[in-house]
Amino acid sequence: DAFTVAALPGDHGTPERCYEVVIIGLTGKAFRAESGLLFHPHTSLRDAPALDTLVVPGGRGARIGPASAIIADWISKHAPKIRRIASVCTGIYAVAPTGLLDGRSVTTHWRFAHDLGRRFPKLKVDPDALFLKDGPFYTAGGITASVDLALALIEEDYGPRVALSVARELVVYLKRPGGQKQYSEPLEFQCNSSDRFADLATWILGHLRGDLSLETLAGRACLSSRHFVRRFKQVFGGTPANFVKNLRLDDARRRLTERTQTIESVAASVGFRSDDAFRRAFQRRFGVKPSSYRNRFDARTNASQNRKTIRKRSKRPARGKR
């Protein structure tokens, strides 16, 4: 959509169309995406025209299906003639087999970052970046990060003024602060229901404001502190202190979006004894200050901003009457 919006002639201060968007399918036949949308490609891989920029979208097919090998083979043959190659989300699984990304910094959806690094150990995988550029190769994280990437490419081509105009049209940030940790699931509990730790995370969530010291948690599990730490790392993959801190921060993040408490009250309600300690921990974990996060995800603030935008834009003279 960002490229399509940018392609509208004259709308963003450009004298002509910025881009021509071409949808390429494995064949020329229509195909349905995982989202359910039906796409009618302009052409097939075999008949694809010369490209300036190639963007490979993600999806299950790109990650584990036979399409990945077909796309990778096509990219290997045509890459020397393409100025830049980008992947979105798991689309990187169709680019990585070419070897073109070996030794480069890349990203993908946080959920698949570990698997990507395991399958392609020569890649330098950053699970938190919204998007990365390394030479002529660009990789984006989760699906909406593709908008961030598209705006960056538009800015490269036509400058910040055009990119900002497109961002305003899409009602998004031109440069979004923070990384994928702002939006990813806080923790992945990997324990069996029969394990003595199965209910511990739930119990901790119900007592975030209370004493969650090592001694308290070890006593809850009926283990010595030393044995508890060792078993805890085996089950949850980290220390009890970091586990508790992350749960507190994730609950704080939820409370901030509800706008029913002050930031100081949120900090206290999830067990932080110091407002400053909470702010530092929150920014270190999510890459943004608690106040910035609240403003960004508060529905009422966004609605108010949208109303102001509508009023301002309604005062513009109609096109052709200036």
Tab-separated table of C-alpha atoms in Angstrom:
chain	number	residue	atom	x	y	z
A	1	ASP	CA	0.000	0.000	0.000
A	2	ALA	CA	2.840	2.413	0.781
A	3	PHE	CA	4.322	1.988	-2.693
A	4	THR	CA	0.878	2.232	-4.291
A	5	VAL	CA	0.132	5.460	-2.416
A	6	ALA	CA	3.533	6.839	-3.394
A	7	ALA	CA	2.797	5.947	-7.015
A	8	LEU	CA	-0.131	8.387	-7.219
A	9	PRO	CA	1.190	11.157	-9.496
A	10	GLY	CA	1.311	14.633	-8.000
A	11	ASP	CA	-0.166	13.676	-4.627
A	12	HIS	CA	3.147	13.852	-2.792
A	13	GLY	CA	4.927	16.641	-4.604
A	14	THR	CA	6.314	14.423	-7.341
A	15	PRO	CA	5.707	15.305	-11.004
A	16	GLU	CA	5.179	11.707	-12.080
A	17	ARG	CA	4.455	8.244	-10.729
A	18	CYS	CA	7.137	7.167	-8.293
A	19	TYR	CA	6.658	3.430	-8.688
A	20	GLU	CA	5.020	0.808	-10.813
A	21	VAL	CA	3.950	-2.058	-8.549
A	22	VAL	CA	4.029	-5.504	-10.172
A	23	ILE	CA	2.665	-8.622	-8.440
A	24	ILE	CA	4.564	-11.740	-9.492
A	25	GLY	CA	3.216	-15.249	-8.925
A	26	LEU	CA	4.877	-18.626	-9.294
A	27	THR	CA	2.602	-18.992	-12.294
A	28	GLY	CA	0.277	-16.536	-13.960
A	29	LYS	CA	-2.719	-18.046	-12.177
A	30	ALA	CA	-4.595	-16.449	-9.290
A	31	PHE	CA	-3.547	-17.558	-5.810
A	32	ARG	CA	-4.951	-17.134	-2.332
A	33	ALA	CA	-2.827	-15.845	0.531
A	34	GLU	CA	-3.024	-17.198	4.084
A	35	SER	CA	-5.110	-14.141	4.956
A	36	GLY	CA	-7.777	-15.330	2.529
A	37	LEU	CA	-7.156	-12.553	0.010
A	38	LEU	CA	-7.203	-13.628	-3.622
A	39	PHE	CA	-4.382	-12.228	-5.745
A	40	HIS	CA	-4.342	-11.979	-9.519
A	41	PRO	CA	-0.661	-11.642	-10.429
A	42	HIS	CA	0.384	-9.399	-13.255
A	43	THR	CA	2.871	-11.994	-14.423
A	44	SER	CA	4.763	-15.148	-13.467
A	45	LEU	CA	8.344	-15.755	-12.381
A	46	ARG	CA	9.137	-17.039	-15.853
A	47	ASP	CA	7.833	-13.882	-17.546
A	48	ALA	CA	8.761	-11.337	-14.868
A	49	PRO	CA	10.001	-7.983	-16.216
A	50	ALA	CA	13.250	-6.318	-15.214
A	51	LEU	CA	12.966	-5.173	-11.603
A	52	ASP	CA	14.516	-2.336	-9.664
A	53	THR	CA	13.339	-3.578	-6.262
A	54	LEU	CA	12.179	-7.072	-5.325
A	55	VAL	CA	10.064	-7.531	-2.186
A	56	VAL	CA	9.505	-11.128	-1.061
A	57	PRO	CA	6.475	-11.446	1.282
A	58	GLY	CA	6.223	-13.993	4.059
A	59	GLY	CA	3.870	-16.853	4.750
A	60	ARG	CA	3.887	-20.544	5.491
A	61	GLY	CA	4.707	-21.346	1.870
A	62	ALA	CA	7.852	-19.242	1.939
A	63	ARG	CA	9.006	-20.900	5.153
A	64	ILE	CA	8.393	-24.605	4.630
A	65	GLY	CA	6.765	-25.147	1.241
A	66	PRO	CA	8.296	-26.042	-2.135
A	67	ALA	CA	7.747	-22.447	-3.252
A	68	SER	CA	10.740	-21.397	-1.153
A	69	ALA	CA	13.178	-23.385	-3.282
A	70	ILE	CA	11.599	-22.150	-6.525
A	71	ILE	CA	11.824	-18.504	-5.440
A	72	ALA	CA	15.379	-18.938	-4.130
A	73	ASP	CA	16.493	-20.418	-7.442
A	74	TRP	CA	14.895	-17.523	-9.343
A	75	ILE	CA	16.524	-14.938	-7.064
A	76	SER	CA	19.948	-16.556	-7.480
A	77	LYS	CA	19.694	-16.192	-11.244
A	78	HIS	CA	18.294	-12.651	-11.338
A	79	ALA	CA	19.879	-10.973	-8.273
A	80	PRO	CA	22.787	-9.394	-10.216
A	81	LYS	CA	20.282	-7.378	-12.260
A	82	ILE	CA	18.149	-6.224	-9.290
A	83	ARG	CA	19.220	-3.065	-7.444
A	84	ARG	CA	17.876	-4.136	-4.062
A	85	ILE	CA	16.149	-7.173	-2.606
A	86	ALA	CA	13.865	-7.046	0.431
A	87	SER	CA	12.028	-9.678	2.445
A	88	VAL	CA	9.112	-9.266	4.811
A	89	CYS	CA	8.530	-11.486	7.834
A	90	THR	CA	9.240	-15.121	6.857
A	91	GLY	CA	9.900	-14.154	3.247
A	92	ILE	CA	13.558	-14.290	4.251
A	93	TYR	CA	13.306	-18.098	4.142
A	94	ALA	CA	13.082	-17.807	0.359
A	95	VAL	CA	16.119	-15.518	0.154
A	96	ALA	CA	18.449	-17.150	2.695
A	97	PRO	CA	19.040	-20.367	0.661
A	98	THR	CA	20.696	-18.292	-2.077
A	99	GLY	CA	23.642	-17.523	0.205
A	100	LEU	CA	23.320	-13.831	-0.626
A	101	LEU	CA	22.590	-13.007	3.017
A	102	ASP	CA	25.475	-15.002	4.510
A	103	GLY	CA	27.409	-12.892	7.011
A	104	ARG	CA	24.826	-10.102	6.849
A	105	SER	CA	22.638	-8.658	9.601
A	106	VAL	CA	19.013	-9.671	9.062
A	107	THR	CA	15.717	-9.851	10.906
A	108	THR	CA	12.411	-11.669	10.665
A	109	HIS	CA	9.303	-12.068	12.796
A	110	TRP	CA	10.463	-12.549	16.385
A	111	ARG	CA	8.654	-15.903	16.585
A	112	PHE	CA	10.854	-17.400	13.860
A	113	ALA	CA	14.173	-15.698	14.646
A	114	HIS	CA	15.613	-18.676	16.533
A	115	ASP	CA	14.563	-21.147	13.842
A	116	LEU	CA	16.004	-18.927	11.108
A	117	GLY	CA	19.356	-18.760	12.889
A	118	ARG	CA	19.354	-22.517	13.391
A	119	ARG	CA	18.594	-23.307	9.758
A	120	PHE	CA	20.917	-20.655	8.349
A	121	PRO	CA	23.756	-20.263	10.892
A	122	LYS	CA	25.748	-17.904	8.638
A	123	LEU	CA	23.111	-15.192	9.089
A	124	LYS	CA	23.423	-12.569	11.828
A	125	VAL	CA	19.831	-12.642	13.066
A	126	ASP	CA	18.507	-9.739	15.143
A	127	PRO	CA	15.109	-10.776	16.578
A	128	ASP	CA	14.165	-7.282	17.772
A	129	ALA	CA	14.775	-4.995	14.783
A	130	LEU	CA	11.744	-3.714	12.869
A	131	PHE	CA	13.826	-3.798	9.698
A	132	LEU	CA	17.479	-3.903	8.728
A	133	LYS	CA	19.567	-2.846	5.756
A	134	ASP	CA	22.839	-4.566	4.945
A	135	GLY	CA	24.190	-3.577	1.565
A	136	PRO	CA	21.536	-4.009	-1.139
A	137	PHE	CA	19.528	-6.360	1.070
A	138	TYR	CA	16.663	-5.343	3.350
A	139	THR	CA	14.785	-7.533	5.827
A	140	ALA	CA	11.693	-6.659	7.879
A	141	GLY	CA	10.231	-8.211	11.009
A	142	GLY	CA	6.530	-8.857	11.579
A	143	ILE	CA	3.969	-8.030	8.925
A	144	THR	CA	3.352	-4.387	9.872
A	145	ALA	CA	7.117	-3.796	9.876
A	146	SER	CA	6.833	-4.001	6.096
A	147	VAL	CA	5.265	-0.526	6.204
A	148	ASP	CA	8.294	0.784	8.110
A	149	LEU	CA	10.552	-0.799	5.512
A	150	ALA	CA	8.539	0.549	2.574
A	151	LEU	CA	8.679	4.086	3.968
A	152	ALA	CA	12.447	3.771	4.408
A	153	LEU	CA	12.819	2.680	0.780
A	154	ILE	CA	10.631	5.562	-0.390
A	155	GLU	CA	12.749	7.978	1.650
A	156	GLU	CA	15.900	6.563	0.052
A	157	ASP	CA	14.468	7.108	-3.413
A	158	TYR	CA	12.608	10.412	-3.096
A	159	GLY	CA	13.655	11.973	0.194
A	160	PRO	CA	12.004	12.533	3.584
A	161	ARG	CA	9.337	14.950	2.318
A	162	VAL	CA	7.717	12.382	0.035
A	163	ALA	CA	8.106	9.606	2.628
A	164	LEU	CA	6.474	11.787	5.287
A	165	SER	CA	3.604	12.611	2.938
A	166	VAL	CA	2.989	8.899	2.328
A	167	ALA	CA	3.189	8.164	6.067
A	168	ARG	CA	0.583	10.841	6.759
A	169	GLU	CA	-1.688	9.382	4.091
A	170	LEU	CA	-1.388	5.956	5.730
A	171	VAL	CA	-1.734	7.487	9.241
A	172	VAL	CA	1.450	5.834	10.519
A	173	TYR	CA	4.786	6.912	11.960
A	174	LEU	CA	7.459	7.747	9.416
A	175	LYS	CA	10.078	6.330	11.774
A	176	ARG	CA	8.624	4.183	14.530
A	177	PRO	CA	10.789	3.998	17.677
A	178	GLY	CA	11.418	0.758	19.504
A	179	GLY	CA	11.547	-2.794	18.222
A	180	GLN	CA	9.509	-5.973	17.960
A	181	LYS	CA	9.685	-6.574	21.709
A	182	GLN	CA	7.009	-3.912	22.104
A	183	TYR	CA	4.490	-6.220	20.466
A	184	SER	CA	5.712	-9.802	20.836
A	185	GLU	CA	4.360	-12.223	23.422
A	186	PRO	CA	6.132	-11.667	26.735
A	187	LEU	CA	7.175	-15.228	27.482
A	188	GLU	CA	6.740	-18.670	26.017
A	189	PHE	CA	6.029	-21.064	28.866
A	190	GLN	CA	7.579	-24.391	27.916
A	191	CYS	CA	6.603	-26.674	30.773
A	192	ASN	CA	4.487	-29.812	31.062
A	193	SER	CA	1.286	-29.769	33.073
A	194	SER	CA	2.665	-32.536	35.294
A	195	ASP	CA	5.719	-30.486	36.243
A	196	ARG	CA	5.756	-28.773	39.637
A	197	PHE	CA	6.422	-25.504	37.801
A	198	ALA	CA	3.289	-25.776	35.660
A	199	ASP	CA	1.237	-23.451	37.875
A	200	LEU	CA	4.083	-21.275	39.109
A	201	ALA	CA	3.848	-18.678	36.328
A	202	THR	CA	0.110	-18.306	36.926
A	203	TRP	CA	0.687	-17.917	40.658
A	204	ILE	CA	3.354	-15.271	40.046
A	205	LEU	CA	0.978	-13.336	37.780
A	206	GLY	CA	-1.526	-13.191	40.615
A	207	HIS	CA	1.051	-11.870	43.076
A	208	LEU	CA	3.120	-9.395	41.065
A	209	ARG	CA	2.778	-6.713	43.712
A	210	GLY	CA	3.959	-8.986	46.492
A	211	ASP	CA	7.220	-10.543	47.602
A	212	LEU	CA	8.575	-12.607	44.720
A	213	SER	CA	12.073	-13.073	46.053
A	214	LEU	CA	14.080	-16.200	45.328
A	215	GLU	CA	13.358	-17.521	48.806
A	216	THR	CA	9.599	-17.041	48.355
A	217	LEU	CA	9.510	-18.781	44.974
A	218	ALA	CA	11.745	-21.626	46.108
A	219	GLY	CA	9.516	-22.146	49.124
A	220	ARG	CA	6.466	-22.198	46.870
A	221	ALA	CA	8.100	-24.976	44.827
A	222	CYS	CA	9.271	-26.808	47.973
A	223	LEU	CA	12.899	-26.737	46.850
A	224	SER	CA	16.120	-25.311	48.177
A	225	SER	CA	17.086	-21.999	46.597
A	226	ARG	CA	20.027	-23.536	44.745
A	227	HIS	CA	18.044	-26.483	43.386
A	228	PHE	CA	15.148	-24.172	42.496
A	229	VAL	CA	17.337	-21.884	40.372
A	230	ARG	CA	18.797	-24.848	38.507
A	231	ARG	CA	15.388	-26.411	37.823
A	232	PHE	CA	13.857	-23.034	36.956
A	233	LYS	CA	16.466	-22.391	34.267
A	234	GLN	CA	15.789	-25.816	32.782
A	235	VAL	CA	12.048	-25.162	32.567
A	236	PHE	CA	11.874	-21.455	31.671
A	237	GLY	CA	15.285	-20.844	30.105
A	238	GLY	CA	16.286	-17.958	32.376
A	239	THR	CA	16.753	-16.813	35.951
A	240	PRO	CA	13.800	-16.377	38.345
A	241	ALA	CA	14.654	-12.674	38.746
A	242	ASN	CA	14.483	-11.951	35.007
A	243	PHE	CA	11.347	-14.049	34.660
A	244	VAL	CA	9.561	-12.067	37.372
A	245	LYS	CA	10.789	-8.735	36.004
A	246	ASN	CA	9.525	-9.561	32.514
A	247	LEU	CA	6.106	-10.593	33.817
A	248	ARG	CA	5.889	-7.364	35.794
A	249	LEU	CA	6.847	-5.293	32.765
A	250	ASP	CA	4.354	-7.064	30.519
A	251	ASP	CA	1.548	-6.533	33.011
A	252	ALA	CA	2.604	-2.894	33.307
A	253	ARG	CA	2.460	-2.584	29.529
A	254	ARG	CA	-1.124	-3.859	29.553
A	255	ARG	CA	-2.106	-1.458	32.340
A	256	LEU	CA	-0.579	1.499	30.507
A	257	THR	CA	-2.868	0.962	27.512
A	258	GLU	CA	-5.977	1.016	29.740
A	259	ARG	CA	-5.314	4.594	30.918
A	260	THR	CA	-6.918	3.985	34.323
A	261	GLN	CA	-3.777	4.528	36.427
A	262	THR	CA	-0.939	6.996	36.590
A	263	ILE	CA	2.461	5.724	35.550
A	264	GLU	CA	3.558	5.846	39.190
A	265	SER	CA	0.538	3.769	40.204
A	266	VAL	CA	1.225	1.256	37.443
A	267	ALA	CA	4.803	0.856	38.664
A	268	ALA	CA	3.647	0.168	42.215
A	269	SER	CA	0.831	-2.177	41.167
A	270	VAL	CA	3.242	-4.545	39.427
A	271	GLY	CA	5.799	-4.600	42.213
A	272	PHE	CA	8.370	-1.914	41.353
A	273	ARG	CA	9.462	-0.047	44.454
A	274	SER	CA	10.865	2.906	42.504
A	275	ASP	CA	9.301	4.887	39.652
A	276	ASP	CA	12.737	5.549	38.188
A	277	ALA	CA	13.645	1.867	38.295
A	278	PHE	CA	10.387	1.062	36.502
A	279	ARG	CA	10.976	3.645	33.774
A	280	ARG	CA	14.527	2.444	33.170
A	281	ALA	CA	13.505	-1.211	33.084
A	282	PHE	CA	10.560	-0.503	30.768
A	283	GLN	CA	12.655	1.467	28.278
A	284	ARG	CA	15.427	-1.131	28.377
A	285	ARG	CA	12.934	-3.925	27.631
A	286	PHE	CA	10.676	-2.269	25.045
A	287	GLY	CA	12.821	0.535	23.654
A	288	VAL	CA	10.338	3.302	24.551
A	289	LYS	CA	9.442	5.263	27.675
A	290	PRO	CA	6.231	4.278	29.533
A	291	SER	CA	4.677	7.654	28.700
A	292	SER	CA	5.442	7.267	24.986
A	293	TYR	CA	4.048	3.754	24.965
A	294	ARG	CA	0.860	4.903	26.674
A	295	ASN	CA	0.299	7.749	24.226
A	296	ARG	CA	0.870	5.506	21.245
A	297	PHE	CA	-1.578	2.822	22.277
A	298	ASP	CA	-4.236	4.880	24.020
A	299	ALA	CA	-7.387	4.706	21.905
A	300	ARG	CA	-8.719	8.016	23.121
A	301	THR	CA	-5.489	9.836	22.318
A	302	ASN	CA	-5.427	8.325	18.843
A	303	ALA	CA	-9.079	9.219	18.254
A	304	SER	CA	-8.427	12.795	19.327
A	305	GLN	CA	-5.417	13.030	17.023
A	306	ASN	CA	-7.464	11.647	14.145
A	307	ARG	CA	-10.215	14.231	14.703
A	308	LYS	CA	-7.637	17.031	14.672
A	309	THR	CA	-6.145	15.664	11.474
A	310	ILE	CA	-9.559	15.525	9.805
A	311	ARG	CA	-10.375	19.084	10.791
A	312	LYS	CA	-7.050	20.385	9.514
A	313	ARG	CA	-7.303	18.559	6.220
A	314	SER	CA	-10.897	19.683	5.670
A	315	LYS	CA	-9.667	23.281	5.513
A	316	ARG	CA	-7.471	22.592	2.519
A	317	PRO	CA	-8.740	24.016	-0.772
A	318	ALA	CA	-10.100	21.460	-3.179
A	319	ARG	CA	-7.615	20.177	-5.703
A	320	GLY	CA	-7.671	22.244	-8.867
A	321	LYS	CA	-9.005	25.369	-7.167
A	322	ARG	CA	-5.710	26.780	-5.897
